[in-house]
Amino acid sequence: MNITRENIDELNAVVKVDIAKEDYSSKVEKVLKDYRKNANIPGFRKGHVPMGMVKKQYGKAVLVDEVNKLLQDALNKYLTEEKLDVLGNPLPKEQENFDWDSETYTFEFELGLSPQFEVSLDNKEPITHYKIVAGDEMIENQVKTIQKQYGKLVSKETAEEGDQVTGTFKNEEEGIDARATLPLDKIKGKKNKDKFIGAKAGDVIKLKTKGLFEDEHDLMEFLQVEHDKAHDLDVEVEFTVSEVNQQELADLDQELFDKLFGKGEVTSVTELKEKIKEDAAKQFEQQSDQQLLNDVTEMLIENTSFDLPKEFLQKWIQTAGEKELSAEEAKEEYEKSEKGLRFQLIEGKLIAEHDLQVKFEDLKAFAKERIKEQMAQFGQMNPDDKELDDIAARILSRQDEVKRLSEQLMNQKLLELYKEKVNLKEKEVTYEEFVKEVYQ
C-alpha cells in the first residue's frame, strides 16, 4: 500500500491511496473460508460447498467490504501519523471507469486543512465587565414579596384594592368552570377593577376575557384554558365570589429573620436588605459572566483573521447530514455556521496554548458544587460528602452528562483566562440598567 499527498494550497490537499492485491487478498480469503464453513446452499452439506461457488456468490461483496475497511484504517492512521489537522471529513473524489475487477485500486480524497493563525488576548479597547447589583426598587419589592409570602390572609366582608377574591369563573358554551383565587392587582384596567371593589360573597360579576389581565398567560391559570385558546379568547364569563381576603404582611421582626436565614444571622431590616443585595449579586454573577463570554467571543472573532477552505466545507456539508443538501442549501448552511466554526478553531487554539484541561477530579468537584447549589434551593444546606459523592457518581456514569458538565467546566476555565488576560473595565449597574444597556 502506498499513500501520497499533494498540497493544492495551504487549506486544501488531495491524498492518494494505492492498494495492491497483496494488501487485501489474505483478508478476503479468510472471510470467504468462514463463509464456506457456514454457508447453507441446497445440494451441499454444510461446510462442503465448493470454494469456486462461494467466491462466485460472495466474492465481489467481500472484496469491496475488505478493501473499504483497509482504506479507512489506512487513511485514519495516515492522518494521525502525519498530524494533519483536518476540517470535516475526507471527501472521496469521483473516479470514472472504476473497475472492481482490477487487482489494484487507487482512491483519492480531498482534505480541508485547518488554517494556521495566531490568537491574541491583548485588546486595545477594553471590554466592559458588568457588576450587576440589585437597585433600591428591586430590594424593596423583594422585602414586600417576603412579607407577603410569610404573611397571612384575613377574611373580609367586602373587597378593596389590593385584596384577594376567591370564586368561580363560568361560561357553559366554552366549557369554563374554574375556581380561582384572584389578586386584584392582576386585573387590567380601572373599569374591570371597579367591578370587584365592594364585592362580597355571593356576588356575580360579569367580565370580558379579552384584556382582563395584565398578563395574558393569567387566562390559562385562572380560567384553566389551553395556551392557544387563551391567546384569542374573547367571551363573557361570570365570576361568582365565594370569599374575600386581605393579605396581611408579615412583621419584619427577629422571628421572621431567624426563619429566613437562621438564628441571629440577620438582626435588622438594614441587614435584611444587605443580605438580599448579596444574594442577588450572586445570582446576577452568572448573567454577567455569560455576557463577558459573549463579548470576548465577538472580540476574538473580529480580531483573529484567517481563511477557511470554504468550497471544501460546503461540499462536505452537502453530504454530512442524514439528508443530502443541494449546493445552494449547503452554501446557506455554511454561511450560517461559519462564525461558530471560526470560534471553535480559536477556542481550540486557546485551550491548547494555555493547557486548559478537564481532569476527572476537577469534573467530579465541579459536579458536586452544582449538586450542592441545587440542593440548597430545596433547603438542604449541608449535605454530607458521601451523599454528594454518590449523586455525582450516578451523574458522571452518563455520557451525556459528562459531556454537558465538561463543556460548562471548560467555559469556566476560559472565563478565568479571559478575566486574567483580557483588558477589562468593570462597570457597576443595576439589573434594569444591565438589561437596557445589553439587550436593547
Coordinates of C-alpha atoms in Angstrom, one line a residue:
M1 CA 0.0 0.0 0.0
N2 CA 1.2 3.5 -0.8
I3 CA -0.2 6.8 0.4
T4 CA 0.9 10.2 -1.0
R5 CA -0.4 13.7 -0.5
E6 CA -0.5 16.6 -2.9
N7 CA -1.0 20.0 -1.2
I8 CA -3.2 22.1 -3.5
D9 CA -2.7 25.2 -1.3
E10 CA -2.4 26.0 2.4
L11 CA -6.0 24.9 3.0
N12 CA -6.6 22.1 0.6
A13 CA -4.9 18.8 -0.2
V14 CA -5.5 15.5 -2.1
V15 CA -4.5 12.2 -0.6
K16 CA -4.0 9.3 -2.9
V17 CA -4.1 5.7 -1.6
D18 CA -2.8 2.9 -3.8
I19 CA -3.9 -0.6 -2.7
A20 CA -2.3 -3.7 -4.2
K21 CA -3.6 -7.3 -4.3
E22 CA -1.2 -8.4 -1.5
D23 CA -2.7 -5.8 0.8
Y24 CA -6.2 -7.4 0.8
S25 CA -6.1 -10.9 -0.6
S26 CA -5.4 -12.8 2.6
K27 CA -8.2 -11.0 4.4
V28 CA -10.6 -11.7 1.6
E29 CA -9.6 -15.4 1.6
K30 CA -10.1 -15.7 5.3
V31 CA -13.6 -14.2 5.2
L32 CA -14.6 -16.4 2.3
K33 CA -13.3 -19.5 4.1
D34 CA -15.5 -18.6 7.1
Y35 CA -18.5 -18.1 4.7
R36 CA -17.8 -21.6 3.3
K37 CA -17.9 -23.2 6.7
N38 CA -21.3 -21.7 7.5
A39 CA -22.9 -21.5 4.0
N40 CA -26.3 -23.3 3.5
I41 CA -26.6 -24.0 -0.2
P42 CA -29.1 -26.7 -1.4
G43 CA -27.4 -29.8 -2.7
F44 CA -24.3 -29.4 -0.5
R45 CA -23.5 -30.4 3.1
K46 CA -22.7 -27.5 5.4
G47 CA -19.0 -26.8 5.2
H48 CA -18.6 -28.7 1.9
V49 CA -19.7 -26.0 -0.6
P50 CA -17.1 -25.7 -3.4
M51 CA -14.9 -22.6 -2.9
G52 CA -15.5 -21.5 -6.5
M53 CA -19.2 -21.3 -5.8
V54 CA -18.7 -19.3 -2.6
K55 CA -16.4 -16.9 -4.5
K56 CA -18.9 -16.5 -7.3
Q57 CA -21.7 -15.8 -4.9
Y58 CA -20.0 -13.7 -2.2
G59 CA -16.5 -12.8 -3.6
K60 CA -17.2 -9.3 -5.0
A61 CA -19.2 -8.2 -1.9
V62 CA -16.4 -9.4 0.4
L63 CA -13.7 -7.8 -1.7
V64 CA -15.5 -4.4 -1.7
D65 CA -16.1 -4.6 2.1
E66 CA -12.5 -5.6 3.0
V67 CA -10.9 -3.0 0.7
N68 CA -13.1 -0.3 2.2
K69 CA -12.1 -1.3 5.7
L70 CA -8.5 -1.4 4.8
L71 CA -8.8 2.0 3.1
Q72 CA -10.5 3.7 6.1
D73 CA -8.0 2.2 8.6
A74 CA -5.0 3.3 6.4
L75 CA -6.4 6.8 5.9
N76 CA -7.1 7.4 9.6
K77 CA -3.7 6.1 10.5
Y78 CA -2.1 8.4 7.9
L79 CA -3.9 11.5 9.2
T80 CA -2.8 10.7 12.7
E81 CA 0.8 9.9 11.9
E82 CA 1.2 13.0 9.7
K83 CA -0.6 15.1 12.4
L84 CA -2.8 16.7 9.9
D85 CA -5.4 19.0 11.4
V86 CA -8.4 18.5 9.1
L87 CA -11.8 20.1 9.0
G88 CA -14.8 18.0 8.4
N89 CA -14.0 14.5 7.0
P90 CA -12.0 13.4 3.9
L91 CA -14.2 13.5 0.8
P92 CA -13.7 10.8 -1.8
K93 CA -13.2 12.1 -5.3
E94 CA -15.3 10.6 -8.0
Q95 CA -13.5 8.4 -10.4
E96 CA -14.7 7.5 -13.9
N97 CA -14.5 3.9 -15.1
F98 CA -13.5 2.5 -11.6
D99 CA -13.1 -1.3 -12.0
W100 CA -13.5 -3.7 -9.1
D101 CA -12.3 -6.5 -11.3
S102 CA -8.9 -5.0 -11.4
E103 CA -6.4 -6.3 -8.9
T104 CA -5.0 -2.9 -7.9
Y105 CA -7.0 0.1 -6.8
T106 CA -6.4 3.8 -6.5
F107 CA -8.6 6.1 -4.3
E108 CA -8.3 9.9 -3.9
F109 CA -9.6 12.0 -1.1
E110 CA -10.0 15.8 -0.8
L111 CA -8.9 17.2 2.5
G112 CA -9.8 20.6 4.1
L113 CA -6.9 21.7 6.3
S114 CA -7.2 23.8 9.4
P115 CA -5.6 27.3 8.9
Q116 CA -2.5 28.5 10.7
F117 CA -3.1 31.6 12.7
E118 CA -2.2 33.4 16.0
V119 CA -4.7 34.4 18.7
S120 CA -4.1 37.4 20.9
L121 CA -5.9 38.3 24.1
D122 CA -4.4 41.8 24.1
N123 CA -7.3 44.1 23.1
K124 CA -6.7 47.8 22.9
E125 CA -10.3 48.8 23.5
P126 CA -11.3 47.5 27.0
I127 CA -14.3 45.2 27.2
T128 CA -17.0 46.0 29.8
H129 CA -17.3 43.5 32.6
Y130 CA -20.6 44.3 34.3
K131 CA -21.0 44.0 38.0
I132 CA -24.8 43.7 38.4
V133 CA -26.4 44.8 41.6
A134 CA -29.9 45.0 42.9
G135 CA -31.3 48.6 42.9
D136 CA -33.3 50.1 45.8
E137 CA -36.6 49.4 44.0
M138 CA -35.8 45.7 43.4
I139 CA -34.7 45.3 47.1
E140 CA -37.9 47.0 48.4
N141 CA -40.0 44.7 46.1
Q142 CA -38.2 41.7 47.4
V143 CA -38.9 42.8 51.0
K144 CA -42.6 43.1 50.2
T145 CA -42.6 39.7 48.5
I146 CA -41.1 38.1 51.6
Q147 CA -43.7 39.9 53.8
K148 CA -46.5 38.6 51.6
Q149 CA -45.0 35.1 51.4
Y150 CA -44.8 34.8 55.2
G151 CA -47.9 36.9 56.0
K152 CA -51.4 35.6 56.4
L153 CA -54.8 36.1 54.9
V154 CA -57.5 37.8 56.8
S155 CA -61.2 37.3 55.9
K156 CA -63.2 40.4 54.9
E157 CA -66.8 41.3 54.1
T158 CA -66.2 43.4 51.0
A159 CA -63.3 43.7 48.5
E160 CA -61.0 46.7 48.4
E161 CA -58.0 47.5 46.1
G162 CA -55.1 45.1 46.8
D163 CA -57.3 42.3 48.2
Q164 CA -57.7 38.7 47.0
V165 CA -61.0 37.4 45.8
T166 CA -61.8 33.7 45.6
G167 CA -64.6 32.5 43.4
T168 CA -65.5 30.5 40.2
F169 CA -65.3 31.6 36.5
K170 CA -68.1 30.1 34.3
N171 CA -69.0 30.0 30.7
E172 CA -71.0 27.0 29.7
E173 CA -70.5 27.4 25.9
E174 CA -66.7 27.4 26.2
G175 CA -66.8 24.7 29.0
I176 CA -65.2 27.1 31.5
D177 CA -65.8 26.2 35.2
A178 CA -62.7 27.1 37.1
R179 CA -62.3 28.0 40.8
A180 CA -59.6 30.7 41.3
T181 CA -58.1 32.9 43.9
L182 CA -57.6 36.3 42.2
P183 CA -55.2 39.0 43.5
L184 CA -56.9 42.2 42.3
D185 CA -53.6 43.8 41.2
K186 CA -53.6 41.2 38.4
I187 CA -56.8 42.7 36.9
K188 CA -56.1 45.1 33.9
G189 CA -57.9 48.4 33.6
K190 CA -59.9 50.6 36.0
K191 CA -63.2 49.5 34.5
N192 CA -62.6 45.9 35.3
K193 CA -61.1 46.6 38.8
D194 CA -64.0 48.7 39.7
K195 CA -66.4 45.7 39.3
F196 CA -64.6 44.0 42.1
I197 CA -64.4 46.9 44.5
G198 CA -67.1 46.5 47.1
A199 CA -67.9 42.9 46.0
K200 CA -68.8 40.3 48.7
A201 CA -69.5 36.6 49.0
G202 CA -72.4 35.6 46.7
D203 CA -72.0 38.5 44.2
V204 CA -71.9 37.6 40.5
I205 CA -69.5 39.7 38.3
K206 CA -69.8 39.7 34.5
L207 CA -66.4 40.1 32.7
K208 CA -65.0 40.1 29.2
T209 CA -62.0 37.8 28.9
K210 CA -60.2 40.0 26.3
G211 CA -57.9 42.3 28.1
L212 CA -59.0 41.1 31.5
F213 CA -55.5 40.5 32.9
E214 CA -52.2 42.5 32.8
D215 CA -50.5 39.2 31.7
E216 CA -52.4 37.2 29.0
H217 CA -50.9 34.0 30.4
D218 CA -53.1 34.5 33.6
L219 CA -56.1 33.5 31.5
M220 CA -54.6 30.0 31.3
E221 CA -54.0 29.8 35.0
F222 CA -57.2 31.4 36.3
L223 CA -59.7 30.2 33.7
Q224 CA -57.9 26.8 33.1
V225 CA -57.8 27.1 29.3
E226 CA -55.1 25.9 26.9
H227 CA -52.4 28.3 25.7
D228 CA -53.7 28.5 22.0
K229 CA -57.3 29.1 23.2
A230 CA -56.3 31.7 25.8
H231 CA -54.5 33.8 23.2
D232 CA -57.7 34.6 21.2
L233 CA -60.4 34.0 23.8
D234 CA -62.9 36.8 23.7
V235 CA -66.1 35.8 25.5
E236 CA -68.1 36.9 28.6
V237 CA -67.7 35.0 31.8
E238 CA -69.4 35.1 35.1
F239 CA -67.3 35.2 38.3
T240 CA -69.2 34.2 41.4
V241 CA -67.5 35.5 44.6
S242 CA -67.2 33.0 47.4
E243 CA -64.8 34.8 49.8
V244 CA -62.8 38.0 50.1
N245 CA -59.4 38.1 51.9
Q246 CA -56.8 40.8 52.7
Q247 CA -53.1 39.9 52.5
E248 CA -51.7 40.9 55.9
L249 CA -48.0 41.4 55.6
A250 CA -45.6 39.6 58.0
D251 CA -43.8 41.9 60.5
L252 CA -40.1 42.5 59.8
D253 CA -39.1 41.1 63.2
Q254 CA -36.5 38.8 64.6
E255 CA -38.8 35.8 64.3
L256 CA -39.1 36.3 60.5
F257 CA -35.3 36.9 60.1
D258 CA -34.5 33.7 62.0
K259 CA -37.0 31.8 59.9
L260 CA -35.4 33.1 56.7
F261 CA -31.6 32.9 57.5
G262 CA -31.1 31.0 60.7
K263 CA -30.9 32.2 64.3
G264 CA -29.1 35.5 64.8
E265 CA -27.7 35.7 61.2
V266 CA -29.8 38.8 60.4
T267 CA -30.9 41.2 63.2
S268 CA -32.3 44.3 61.4
V269 CA -34.1 45.5 58.3
T270 CA -30.9 47.1 57.1
E271 CA -29.1 43.7 57.4
L272 CA -32.0 42.0 55.7
K273 CA -31.7 44.4 52.7
E274 CA -27.9 43.8 52.6
K275 CA -28.5 40.1 52.6
I276 CA -31.0 40.4 49.7
K277 CA -28.4 42.6 47.8
E278 CA -25.6 39.9 48.4
D279 CA -27.8 37.0 47.3
A280 CA -29.0 39.0 44.2
A281 CA -25.3 39.8 43.3
K282 CA -24.5 36.0 43.3
Q283 CA -27.5 35.3 41.1
F284 CA -26.6 38.1 38.7
E285 CA -22.9 37.0 38.5
Q286 CA -23.9 34.2 36.1
Q287 CA -25.5 36.6 33.7
S288 CA -22.6 39.0 34.0
D289 CA -20.1 36.2 33.2
Q290 CA -22.1 34.9 30.3
Q291 CA -22.2 38.4 28.8
L292 CA -18.4 38.6 29.3
L293 CA -18.0 35.3 27.4
N294 CA -20.2 36.6 24.6
D295 CA -18.3 39.9 24.3
V296 CA -14.8 38.3 24.4
T297 CA -16.0 35.8 21.8
E298 CA -17.1 38.6 19.5
M299 CA -13.8 40.4 20.1
L300 CA -11.7 37.3 19.3
I301 CA -13.7 36.5 16.1
E302 CA -13.3 40.2 14.9
N303 CA -9.6 40.4 15.8
T304 CA -8.4 37.0 14.6
S305 CA -8.2 36.9 10.8
F306 CA -7.7 33.6 8.8
D307 CA -9.1 31.9 5.7
L308 CA -11.1 28.7 5.6
P309 CA -11.3 26.0 2.9
K310 CA -14.8 27.4 2.0
E311 CA -15.5 25.4 -1.1
F312 CA -14.4 22.1 0.6
L313 CA -16.5 22.8 3.6
Q314 CA -19.6 23.5 1.5
K315 CA -19.1 20.2 -0.3
W316 CA -18.6 18.4 3.0
I317 CA -21.8 20.0 4.4
Q318 CA -23.8 18.6 1.4
T319 CA -23.2 15.0 2.5
A320 CA -22.5 15.3 6.3
G321 CA -26.1 15.2 7.4
E322 CA -28.8 12.5 7.3
K323 CA -30.3 14.1 4.2
E324 CA -28.1 15.3 1.3
L325 CA -28.3 19.0 0.6
S326 CA -28.2 20.9 -2.7
A327 CA -25.2 23.1 -3.4
E328 CA -27.3 26.2 -2.6
E329 CA -28.6 24.7 0.7
A330 CA -25.0 23.8 1.7
K331 CA -23.8 27.3 0.9
E332 CA -26.6 28.8 3.0
E333 CA -25.8 26.4 5.9
Y334 CA -22.1 27.2 5.7
E335 CA -22.8 30.9 5.9
K336 CA -24.9 30.4 9.0
S337 CA -22.3 28.3 10.7
E338 CA -19.1 30.0 9.6
K339 CA -18.9 32.3 12.6
G340 CA -19.3 29.3 15.0
L341 CA -16.7 27.3 13.2
R342 CA -14.2 30.2 13.4
F343 CA -14.7 30.5 17.1
Q344 CA -14.3 26.7 17.6
L345 CA -10.9 26.9 15.9
I346 CA -9.9 30.0 18.0
E347 CA -11.2 28.3 21.2
G348 CA -9.3 25.1 20.4
K349 CA -6.1 27.1 19.9
L350 CA -6.5 28.9 23.2
I351 CA -7.2 25.7 25.0
A352 CA -4.0 24.1 23.6
E353 CA -1.8 27.2 24.1
H354 CA -2.8 27.7 27.7
D355 CA -3.0 23.9 28.5
L356 CA -6.6 24.1 29.7
Q357 CA -7.6 20.6 30.7
V358 CA -10.7 19.0 32.1
K359 CA -9.4 16.3 34.5
F360 CA -11.8 13.8 36.1
E361 CA -11.1 15.0 39.7
D362 CA -11.9 18.6 38.6
L363 CA -15.1 17.4 36.8
K364 CA -16.2 15.5 40.0
A365 CA -15.6 18.5 42.2
F366 CA -17.4 20.7 39.7
A367 CA -20.4 18.3 39.6
K368 CA -20.5 18.2 43.4
E369 CA -20.7 22.0 43.6
R370 CA -23.6 22.1 41.1
I371 CA -25.4 19.4 43.2
K372 CA -24.9 21.4 46.4
E373 CA -26.3 24.5 44.7
Q374 CA -29.4 22.6 43.6
M375 CA -29.9 21.0 47.0
A376 CA -29.7 24.4 48.7
Q377 CA -32.6 25.6 46.6
F378 CA -34.7 23.0 48.3
G379 CA -33.5 23.8 51.8
Q380 CA -30.8 21.1 52.1
M381 CA -27.9 23.4 53.2
N382 CA -25.4 20.9 54.5
P383 CA -25.4 17.6 52.6
D384 CA -22.7 15.2 53.8
D385 CA -19.8 14.3 51.4
K386 CA -20.8 10.7 50.9
E387 CA -24.2 11.7 49.7
L388 CA -22.6 14.2 47.3
D389 CA -20.1 11.6 46.1
D390 CA -23.0 9.1 45.4
I391 CA -25.1 11.5 43.4
A392 CA -22.0 12.7 41.5
A393 CA -21.1 9.1 40.6
R394 CA -24.6 8.5 39.2
I395 CA -24.5 11.7 37.2
L396 CA -20.9 11.0 35.8
S397 CA -21.9 7.5 34.8
R398 CA -24.0 9.0 32.0
Q399 CA -22.1 10.1 28.9
D400 CA -24.4 13.0 28.0
E401 CA -24.0 14.5 31.5
V402 CA -20.2 14.1 31.3
K403 CA -20.2 16.0 28.0
R404 CA -22.5 18.7 29.3
L405 CA -20.6 19.3 32.6
S406 CA -17.2 19.1 30.7
E407 CA -18.4 21.9 28.4
Q408 CA -19.5 24.0 31.4
L409 CA -16.2 23.5 33.2
M410 CA -14.2 24.4 30.1
N411 CA -16.2 27.5 29.8
Q412 CA -15.4 28.3 33.4
K413 CA -11.7 27.8 32.7
L414 CA -11.9 30.1 29.6
L415 CA -13.7 32.7 31.6
E416 CA -10.9 32.7 34.3
L417 CA -8.4 33.0 31.5
Y418 CA -10.2 36.0 30.0
K419 CA -10.5 37.7 33.4
E420 CA -6.8 37.3 33.9
K421 CA -5.5 38.2 30.3
V422 CA -8.1 40.4 28.6
N423 CA -8.2 44.2 29.0
L424 CA -11.5 44.7 31.0
K425 CA -13.2 47.6 32.7
E426 CA -15.6 46.9 35.5
K427 CA -19.0 48.8 35.4
E428 CA -21.5 48.6 38.2
V429 CA -25.1 48.7 37.0
T430 CA -28.5 47.7 38.4
Y431 CA -30.2 44.8 36.8
E432 CA -32.6 47.1 35.0
E433 CA -29.7 49.2 33.6
F434 CA -27.9 46.0 32.5
V435 CA -31.0 44.8 30.6
K436 CA -31.4 48.2 28.9
E437 CA -27.8 48.5 28.0
V438 CA -27.1 45.0 26.8
Y439 CA -30.3 43.7 25.3
Q440 CA -31.8 46.8 23.8

